[in-house]
Coordinates of C-alpha atoms in Angstrom, one line a residue:
X6 CA 0.0 0.0 0.0
X7 CA 2.8 2.4 0.9
X8 CA 4.6 1.4 -2.3
X9 CA 1.5 2.3 -4.4
X10 CA 0.9 5.6 -2.5
X11 CA 4.5 6.7 -3.1
X12 CA 4.4 5.4 -6.7
X13 CA 1.7 7.9 -7.7
X14 CA 3.1 10.8 -5.6
X15 CA 6.5 10.3 -7.3
X16 CA 4.8 10.0 -10.7
X17 CA 3.3 13.5 -10.0
X18 CA 6.6 15.0 -8.9
X19 CA 8.8 13.6 -11.6
X20 CA 6.3 14.4 -14.3
X21 CA 6.4 18.1 -13.5
X22 CA 10.2 17.9 -12.9
X23 CA 10.8 16.4 -16.3
X24 CA 9.2 19.4 -18.1
X25 CA 9.9 22.2 -15.6
X26 CA 13.1 23.5 -17.2
X27 CA 11.9 22.8 -20.7
X28 CA 8.7 24.9 -19.9
X29 CA 10.8 27.8 -18.5
X30 CA 13.2 28.0 -21.5
X31 CA 10.5 27.5 -24.2
X32 CA 9.9 30.6 -26.3
X33 CA 6.9 32.8 -25.6
X34 CA 4.9 32.3 -28.8
X35 CA 3.2 35.2 -30.6
X36 CA -0.2 33.6 -30.0
X37 CA 0.4 33.5 -26.3
X38 CA 2.1 30.0 -26.4
X39 CA 3.0 27.8 -23.4
X40 CA 6.6 28.7 -22.4
X41 CA 8.0 31.5 -20.2
X42 CA 11.0 32.2 -22.4
X43 CA 13.7 32.3 -19.7
X44 CA 17.4 31.8 -20.4
X45 CA 19.0 28.5 -19.6
X46 CA 20.9 29.9 -16.6
X47 CA 17.8 31.4 -15.1
X48 CA 15.8 28.2 -15.6
X49 CA 18.6 26.1 -14.0
X50 CA 18.9 28.5 -11.1
X51 CA 15.2 28.4 -10.4
X52 CA 15.2 24.6 -10.8
X53 CA 17.9 24.3 -8.2
X54 CA 16.0 26.6 -5.8
X55 CA 12.8 24.7 -6.3
X56 CA 14.3 21.2 -5.8
X57 CA 16.3 22.5 -2.9
X58 CA 13.2 23.8 -1.1
X59 CA 11.4 20.5 -2.0
X60 CA 13.9 18.8 0.3
X61 CA 14.1 21.6 2.9
X62 CA 10.5 21.7 3.9
X63 CA 10.4 18.0 5.1
X64 CA 12.4 19.3 8.1
X65 CA 9.4 21.3 9.1
X66 CA 6.9 18.7 8.0
X67 CA 8.7 16.0 10.0
X68 CA 8.6 18.1 13.1
X69 CA 4.9 18.8 12.7
X70 CA 4.2 15.1 12.2
X71 CA 6.3 14.0 15.2
X72 CA 4.7 16.6 17.6
X73 CA 1.3 17.7 16.3
X74 CA -0.3 15.9 13.3
X75 CA 0.9 12.4 13.2
X76 CA 2.3 10.9 10.0
X77 CA -1.1 9.9 8.6
X78 CA -2.7 13.4 8.7
X79 CA 0.5 15.0 7.5
X80 CA 0.3 12.8 4.4
X81 CA -3.3 13.8 3.7
X82 CA -2.7 17.5 4.1
X83 CA 0.5 17.4 2.1
X84 CA -1.0 15.4 -0.8
X85 CA -3.9 17.8 -1.1
X86 CA -1.6 20.8 -1.3
X87 CA 0.6 19.1 -3.9
X88 CA -2.4 18.3 -6.1
X89 CA -3.5 21.9 -5.8
X90 CA 0.0 23.1 -6.8
X91 CA 0.1 20.9 -9.9
X92 CA -3.3 22.1 -11.1
X93 CA -2.2 25.7 -10.6
X94 CA 0.8 25.1 -12.9
X95 CA -1.6 23.5 -15.4
X96 CA -3.7 26.7 -15.7
X97 CA -3.5 27.7 -19.4
X98 CA -1.9 31.1 -20.1
X99 CA -5.1 32.3 -21.8
X100 CA -7.0 31.9 -18.5
X101 CA -4.5 34.2 -16.6
X102 CA -3.3 36.8 -19.1
X103 CA -0.5 38.9 -17.5
X104 CA -0.4 36.7 -14.4
X105 CA 1.4 33.7 -15.8
X106 CA 4.5 34.1 -13.7
X107 CA 2.5 34.9 -10.5
X108 CA 0.4 31.8 -10.8
X109 CA 3.5 29.8 -11.6
X110 CA 5.2 30.9 -8.4
X111 CA 2.1 30.3 -6.3
X112 CA 1.8 26.8 -7.8
X113 CA 5.5 26.0 -7.0
X114 CA 5.1 27.3 -3.5
X115 CA 2.1 25.2 -2.8
X116 CA 3.9 22.1 -4.2
X117 CA 6.9 22.9 -1.9
X118 CA 4.7 23.1 1.2
X119 CA 2.7 20.0 0.4
X120 CA 5.9 18.0 -0.3
X121 CA 7.3 19.0 3.1
X122 CA 4.4 17.3 4.9
X123 CA 4.2 14.3 2.6
X124 CA 7.8 13.3 1.9
X125 CA 9.4 12.5 5.3
X126 CA 6.4 10.8 6.7
X127 CA 5.6 8.2 4.0
X128 CA 9.1 7.0 4.3
X129 CA 9.1 6.9 8.1
X130 CA 6.0 4.6 8.1
X131 CA 8.0 2.0 6.1
X132 CA 10.5 1.8 8.9
X133 CA 7.6 1.5 11.4
X134 CA 6.5 -1.8 9.9
X135 CA 9.6 -3.5 11.3
X136 CA 10.6 -4.3 14.8
X137 CA 14.0 -3.2 16.0
X138 CA 16.8 -5.5 14.9
X139 CA 14.8 -6.8 11.9
X140 CA 17.3 -7.0 9.1
X141 CA 14.6 -7.1 6.4
X142 CA 14.5 -3.4 6.7
X143 CA 17.1 -2.6 4.0
X144 CA 15.3 -5.0 1.6
X145 CA 12.0 -3.3 2.4
X146 CA 13.4 0.1 1.6
X147 CA 14.8 -1.2 -1.6
X148 CA 11.3 -2.5 -2.6
X149 CA 9.8 0.8 -1.5
X150 CA 12.4 2.5 -3.7
X151 CA 11.2 0.5 -6.6
X152 CA 7.7 2.0 -6.1
X153 CA 9.2 5.5 -6.2
X154 CA 11.0 4.7 -9.4
X155 CA 8.2 2.9 -11.1
X156 CA 6.2 6.1 -10.7
X157 CA 9.1 8.1 -12.0
X158 CA 9.5 5.8 -15.0
X159 CA 5.9 6.1 -16.0
X160 CA 6.0 9.9 -15.6
X161 CA 8.5 10.6 -18.5
X162 CA 6.5 8.7 -21.0
X163 CA 3.0 9.9 -20.0
X164 CA 4.0 13.5 -19.7
X165 CA 5.6 13.4 -23.1
X166 CA 2.4 11.9 -24.5
X167 CA 0.4 14.7 -22.8
X168 CA 2.4 17.7 -24.0
X169 CA 2.7 16.4 -27.5
X170 CA -0.8 15.1 -28.0
X171 CA -2.4 18.3 -26.8
X172 CA 0.2 20.5 -28.5
X173 CA -0.5 22.2 -31.8
X174 CA 1.1 23.7 -34.9
X175 CA 1.5 27.5 -35.0
X176 CA 3.0 30.0 -37.4
X177 CA 5.7 32.2 -35.8
X178 CA 7.6 34.8 -37.9
X179 CA 6.3 33.1 -41.1
X180 CA 7.6 29.6 -40.0
X181 CA 5.4 26.8 -38.8
X182 CA 6.5 25.4 -35.5
X183 CA 5.0 22.8 -33.1
X184 CA 4.0 24.3 -29.7
X185 CA 4.3 21.8 -26.8
X186 CA 1.4 22.0 -24.4
X187 CA 3.3 22.0 -21.1
X188 CA 0.1 22.7 -19.1
X189 CA -1.3 19.3 -20.2
X190 CA 1.8 17.7 -18.7
X191 CA 1.3 19.5 -15.4
X192 CA -2.4 18.4 -15.4
X193 CA -1.3 14.8 -15.7
X194 CA 1.0 15.3 -12.7
X195 CA -2.0 16.6 -10.7
X196 CA -4.1 13.6 -11.6
X197 CA -1.3 11.3 -10.4
X198 CA -1.3 13.1 -7.0
X199 CA -5.1 12.6 -6.7
X200 CA -4.6 8.8 -7.3
X201 CA -2.0 8.8 -4.5
X202 CA -4.4 10.4 -2.0
X203 CA -7.3 8.1 -2.9
X204 CA -5.2 5.0 -2.3
X205 CA -4.0 6.3 1.1
X206 CA -7.5 7.3 2.1
X207 CA -9.1 3.9 1.2
X208 CA -6.5 1.5 2.4
X209 CA -4.3 3.0 5.1
X210 CA -6.4 1.9 8.0
X211 CA -6.7 -1.6 6.7
X212 CA -3.0 -2.2 6.2
X213 CA -1.3 0.1 8.7
X214 CA -3.7 -0.1 11.6
X215 CA -2.6 2.6 14.1
X216 CA 0.8 3.2 12.5
X217 CA 1.2 6.9 11.9
X218 CA -2.0 8.0 13.7
X219 CA -0.4 9.2 16.9
X220 CA 2.5 11.8 16.8
X221 CA 5.8 9.9 17.5
X222 CA 6.8 12.2 20.4
X223 CA 3.5 11.6 22.2
X224 CA 3.9 7.8 21.6
X225 CA 7.4 7.9 22.9
X226 CA 6.3 9.7 26.1
X227 CA 3.5 7.2 26.6
X228 CA 5.9 4.3 26.4
X229 CA 8.3 5.9 28.8
X230 CA 5.6 6.5 31.3
X231 CA 4.4 2.9 31.0
X232 CA 7.9 1.7 31.8
X233 CA 8.3 4.3 34.6
X234 CA 11.3 5.8 32.9
X235 CA 12.3 9.4 33.0
X236 CA 14.9 11.0 30.8
X237 CA 17.6 13.0 32.5
X238 CA 19.1 14.4 29.3
X239 CA 17.7 15.1 25.9
X240 CA 20.0 12.7 24.1
X241 CA 22.3 10.0 25.4
X242 CA 25.9 9.4 24.3
X243 CA 24.9 6.5 22.0
X244 CA 22.2 8.7 20.4
X245 CA 24.6 11.6 19.9
X246 CA 27.2 9.4 18.3
X247 CA 24.6 7.9 15.9
X248 CA 23.3 11.3 15.0
X249 CA 27.0 12.3 14.3
X250 CA 27.1 9.5 11.7
X251 CA 23.9 10.8 10.1
X252 CA 25.5 14.3 9.9
X253 CA 28.8 13.1 8.4
X254 CA 27.1 10.9 5.9
X255 CA 24.9 13.8 5.0
X256 CA 27.8 15.9 3.9
X257 CA 28.8 13.2 1.4
X258 CA 25.3 12.7 0.2
X259 CA 25.3 16.5 -0.7
X260 CA 28.2 15.8 -3.1
X261 CA 26.4 12.8 -4.7
X262 CA 23.0 14.5 -5.2
X263 CA 24.5 17.8 -6.5
X264 CA 26.0 15.7 -9.3
X265 CA 23.1 13.3 -9.7
X266 CA 20.4 16.1 -9.9
X267 CA 22.0 17.5 -13.1
X268 CA 19.7 14.9 -14.7
X269 CA 16.7 17.2 -14.5
X270 CA 18.6 20.3 -15.2
X271 CA 21.9 20.5 -17.2
X272 CA 21.7 17.0 -18.6
X273 CA 18.0 17.6 -19.6
X274 CA 19.0 20.6 -21.5
X275 CA 22.0 18.8 -23.0
X276 CA 19.6 16.1 -24.2
X277 CA 17.3 18.6 -25.7
X278 CA 20.0 20.8 -27.5
X279 CA 23.0 18.6 -28.2
X280 CA 21.9 15.0 -28.5
X281 CA 21.0 13.1 -31.7
X282 CA 17.6 11.7 -30.6
X283 CA 16.6 10.3 -34.0
X284 CA 15.8 6.6 -34.4
X285 CA 15.0 6.3 -38.1
X286 CA 12.3 8.9 -38.7
X287 CA 11.2 9.0 -35.0
X288 CA 12.6 11.6 -32.7
X289 CA 12.8 10.4 -29.1
X290 CA 11.1 12.9 -26.8
X291 CA 13.6 14.6 -24.4
X292 CA 11.6 13.5 -21.3
X293 CA 11.9 9.8 -22.1
X294 CA 15.5 10.1 -21.0
X295 CA 14.3 11.2 -17.6
X296 CA 12.7 7.8 -17.2
X297 CA 15.9 5.9 -17.8
X298 CA 17.1 6.3 -14.2
X299 CA 13.8 5.0 -12.9
X300 CA 13.6 2.1 -15.4
X301 CA 17.1 1.0 -14.4
X302 CA 16.2 1.1 -10.7
X303 CA 13.1 -1.1 -11.3
X304 CA 15.2 -3.6 -13.2
X305 CA 18.3 -3.6 -11.0
X306 CA 17.0 -2.8 -7.4
X307 CA 16.1 -6.5 -6.8
X308 CA 19.6 -7.5 -8.1
X309 CA 21.4 -5.1 -5.8
X310 CA 19.3 -6.1 -2.8
X311 CA 20.0 -9.8 -3.6
X312 CA 23.7 -9.1 -3.8
X313 CA 23.7 -7.5 -0.4
X314 CA 21.9 -10.5 1.1
X315 CA 24.1 -13.1 -0.7
X316 CA 27.3 -11.4 0.6
X317 CA 26.1 -12.2 4.1
X318 CA 28.9 -11.4 6.6
X319 CA 30.9 -9.9 3.8
X320 CA 28.3 -7.3 3.0
X321 CA 29.9 -3.8 3.0
X322 CA 28.8 -1.4 5.7
X323 CA 26.8 1.7 4.9
X324 CA 29.8 4.1 4.6
X325 CA 31.5 1.8 2.1
X326 CA 28.3 1.5 0.1
X327 CA 28.1 5.3 0.0
X328 CA 31.7 5.5 -1.2
X329 CA 30.9 3.0 -4.0
X330 CA 28.0 5.2 -5.0
X331 CA 30.3 8.2 -5.4
X332 CA 32.7 6.3 -7.5
X333 CA 29.9 5.1 -9.8
X334 CA 28.6 8.7 -10.1
X335 CA 32.1 9.8 -11.3
X336 CA 32.1 7.0 -13.9
X337 CA 28.7 8.2 -15.2
X338 CA 30.1 11.7 -15.8
X339 CA 32.9 10.2 -17.8
X340 CA 30.2 9.2 -20.3
X341 CA 29.0 12.8 -20.4
X342 CA 32.6 14.0 -21.0
X343 CA 32.7 11.5 -23.9
X344 CA 29.5 13.0 -25.3
X345 CA 31.0 16.5 -25.4
X346 CA 34.3 15.2 -26.8
X347 CA 32.4 13.4 -29.6
X348 CA 31.1 16.8 -30.7
X349 CA 34.6 18.2 -31.0
X350 CA 33.5 21.7 -30.0
X351 CA 31.1 21.9 -32.9
X352 CA 27.5 22.6 -31.7
X353 CA 26.1 21.5 -35.1
X354 CA 27.3 18.0 -34.5
X355 CA 25.0 16.0 -32.2
X356 CA 26.3 13.5 -29.7
X357 CA 25.1 9.9 -29.6
X358 CA 22.2 9.2 -27.2
X359 CA 24.1 6.1 -26.0
X360 CA 26.4 8.4 -24.0
X361 CA 23.4 9.5 -22.0
X362 CA 22.2 5.9 -21.6
X363 CA 25.6 5.0 -20.1
X364 CA 25.7 8.0 -17.8
X365 CA 22.2 7.3 -16.5
X366 CA 23.0 3.6 -16.0
X367 CA 26.1 4.3 -13.8
X368 CA 24.3 7.1 -11.9
X369 CA 21.5 4.7 -11.2
X370 CA 23.9 2.0 -9.9
X371 CA 25.4 4.7 -7.7
X372 CA 22.0 5.7 -6.4
X373 CA 21.1 2.2 -5.5
X374 CA 24.3 2.0 -3.4
X375 CA 23.5 5.2 -1.6
X376 CA 19.9 6.4 -1.5
X377 CA 17.9 3.5 -0.1
X378 CA 20.8 2.6 2.1
X379 CA 20.8 6.2 3.5
X380 CA 17.1 6.1 4.2
X381 CA 17.4 2.8 6.0
X382 CA 20.5 4.0 7.9
X383 CA 18.5 7.0 9.3
X384 CA 15.8 4.7 10.6
X385 CA 18.4 2.6 12.3
X386 CA 20.2 5.5 13.9
X387 CA 17.6 8.2 14.7
X388 CA 16.0 8.2 18.2
X389 CA 12.3 7.3 18.0
X390 CA 11.0 10.5 19.5
X391 CA 12.7 12.6 16.7
X392 CA 12.4 10.1 13.9
X393 CA 10.6 12.1 11.4
X394 CA 12.6 15.2 12.4
X395 CA 15.8 13.4 11.6
X396 CA 14.4 12.2 8.3
X397 CA 13.6 15.8 7.6
X398 CA 17.2 16.7 8.5
X399 CA 18.4 14.0 6.1
X400 CA 16.4 15.6 3.3
X401 CA 17.9 19.0 4.4
X402 CA 21.2 17.7 3.0
X403 CA 19.5 16.8 -0.2
X404 CA 18.0 20.3 -0.3
X405 CA 21.5 21.8 -0.1
X406 CA 22.6 19.4 -2.8
X407 CA 19.8 20.4 -5.2
X408 CA 20.5 24.1 -4.8
X409 CA 24.2 23.6 -5.3
X410 CA 23.5 21.4 -8.3
X411 CA 21.3 24.1 -9.8
X412 CA 24.0 26.8 -9.3
X413 CA 26.7 24.5 -10.8
X414 CA 24.5 23.7 -13.8
X415 CA 23.7 27.4 -14.4
X416 CA 27.4 27.9 -15.2
X417 CA 26.5 26.7 -18.7
X418 CA 25.8 30.4 -19.4
X419 CA 23.0 32.8 -20.1
X420 CA 22.1 31.8 -23.6
X421 CA 25.5 32.5 -25.2
X422 CA 27.1 30.9 -28.2
X423 CA 26.5 27.1 -28.4
X424 CA 30.2 26.4 -28.6
X425 CA 30.7 28.4 -25.3
X426 CA 27.9 26.4 -23.7
X427 CA 29.6 23.1 -24.8
X428 CA 32.9 24.2 -23.3
X429 CA 31.2 25.2 -20.0
X430 CA 29.4 21.8 -19.9
X431 CA 32.7 20.0 -20.3
X432 CA 34.1 21.9 -17.4
X433 CA 31.1 21.1 -15.2
X434 CA 31.0 17.4 -16.0
X435 CA 34.7 17.1 -15.4
X436 CA 34.6 19.0 -12.1
X437 CA 31.8 16.8 -10.8
X438 CA 33.6 13.6 -11.8
X439 CA 36.8 14.6 -10.0
X440 CA 35.0 15.8 -6.9
X441 CA 32.9 12.6 -6.6
X442 CA 35.9 10.3 -7.0
X443 CA 38.0 12.2 -4.4
X444 CA 35.1 12.2 -1.9
X445 CA 34.6 8.5 -2.4
X446 CA 38.2 7.9 -1.4
X447 CA 37.9 10.0 1.7
X448 CA 34.7 8.3 2.8
X449 CA 36.1 4.9 2.3
X450 CA 39.0 5.6 4.7
X451 CA 36.5 7.1 7.3
X452 CA 34.2 4.0 7.2
X453 CA 35.6 2.1 10.2
X454 CA 35.3 5.1 12.5
X455 CA 31.7 5.8 11.4
X456 CA 30.8 2.2 12.1
X457 CA 32.2 2.5 15.6
X458 CA 29.9 5.5 16.2
X459 CA 26.9 3.4 15.1
X460 CA 27.3 1.3 18.3
X461 CA 26.2 -2.0 16.9
X462 CA 23.3 -0.6 14.8
X463 CA 24.6 -2.5 11.7
X464 CA 25.8 -5.6 13.5
X465 CA 24.0 -8.8 12.4
X466 CA 24.5 -10.4 15.8
X467 CA 24.0 -7.6 18.2
X468 CA 20.5 -6.4 19.0
X469 CA 19.9 -2.9 20.2
X470 CA 19.3 -4.1 23.7
X471 CA 22.7 -5.8 23.7
X472 CA 24.3 -2.6 22.3
X473 CA 22.7 -0.7 25.2
X474 CA 24.0 -3.2 27.8
X475 CA 27.5 -2.8 26.4
X476 CA 27.3 1.0 26.5
X477 CA 25.8 1.1 30.0
X478 CA 28.7 -1.0 31.3
X479 CA 31.0 1.8 30.1
X480 CA 29.1 5.0 30.7
X481 CA 26.1 4.1 32.8
X482 CA 23.3 5.6 30.8
X483 CA 22.6 5.1 27.1
X484 CA 19.7 4.4 24.8
X485 CA 19.3 3.9 21.1
X486 CA 16.2 3.1 19.2
X487 CA 15.8 2.3 15.5
X488 CA 13.6 4.6 13.5
X489 CA 13.4 6.9 10.6

């Protein structure tokens, strides 16, 4: 049920993300067309700000769910706001003459607020399904991650169908051009969000019972009172050490996502402007490439999950998996460097689409080593009473990464010569590849210390209770509870 709820919510988000930059840079047609006519740099900067705020507001939404609303209500309110935001973006320009930009910003703002309530809490409930020490949790998050990406995979194809099917031919400056109907794409995204809300409303109580109904902080207080326990300090030493691990790993996740999120920005524009997308007489829509990452995840997530299980005692710990993810990100950008080199500095020469396929493949393999493992790690390490808050904090790192990624991508320039843009793209791809590889090396050598700070959270033979007994013997008062 959570898989399907998240599937349609992610369909909604990725459908609008796939066309956001394309909509912003599309020319304003003489008949009132469907684009806003921004420069590439302006569009990428706004894209970075939007995606950054999308991951910033979960910090607030997580706190509200933990202390006031409970996860279930937060998801209902958030989903409703997100649906409203998508439909505002879908408002045809002819309905709002002169107010296109205003309505656009209101729609984005509504989406951001709704996402803050929805995003951290749907993931936290996945962690709530498993008792502490249950090692099925990593596999569960990988399956949940498949739901995310099945929705994302559908989005690229369906949104392309929408904006082309409902587009039309128009004569501009004496030349006939095809005008993409971006608003139809945003409308599809809104419908996806409605599906998500309906599924949650109809089936949540049946399959989740009371999970997510009571705010986590209140639940934690009730449990403590039942056991006759009183806290003498906000956080114990074990909890502080585990939170330190989340913070350190968060810094490296910024580097990964700042590179990875070029997919919806700079790489999206590169696909649209500099890639040969012809297969015979058919031109592959730009947004189809946005679905490659999701398709690869659906295909390979079970394989990666199986590999971790089969490795058994030899399974790498979370920091090593993160380092591997950074190395794979660097390899992906080597393919983008190859795409630019194939063009030889000549913007009239299009690069092969297979470079993009290779880049998205390695980026996806990196993501599978990092993202679901990071989500699971937070549920293992975060204290129960601040579970959703810590998940929000984790998304805060992703927020910083998205904004940084948008700024980095905007260095392609403000609509200058195509050759200059190509040279800038080469510098950006190279810089990200070098930074990711170097960061992977640093994290690999930090891995053992980070595992020590986890205090047995990743041990296959040590339950949390045993970890606590060990710590109490040394310092006298410690507690650690699994939760995201």
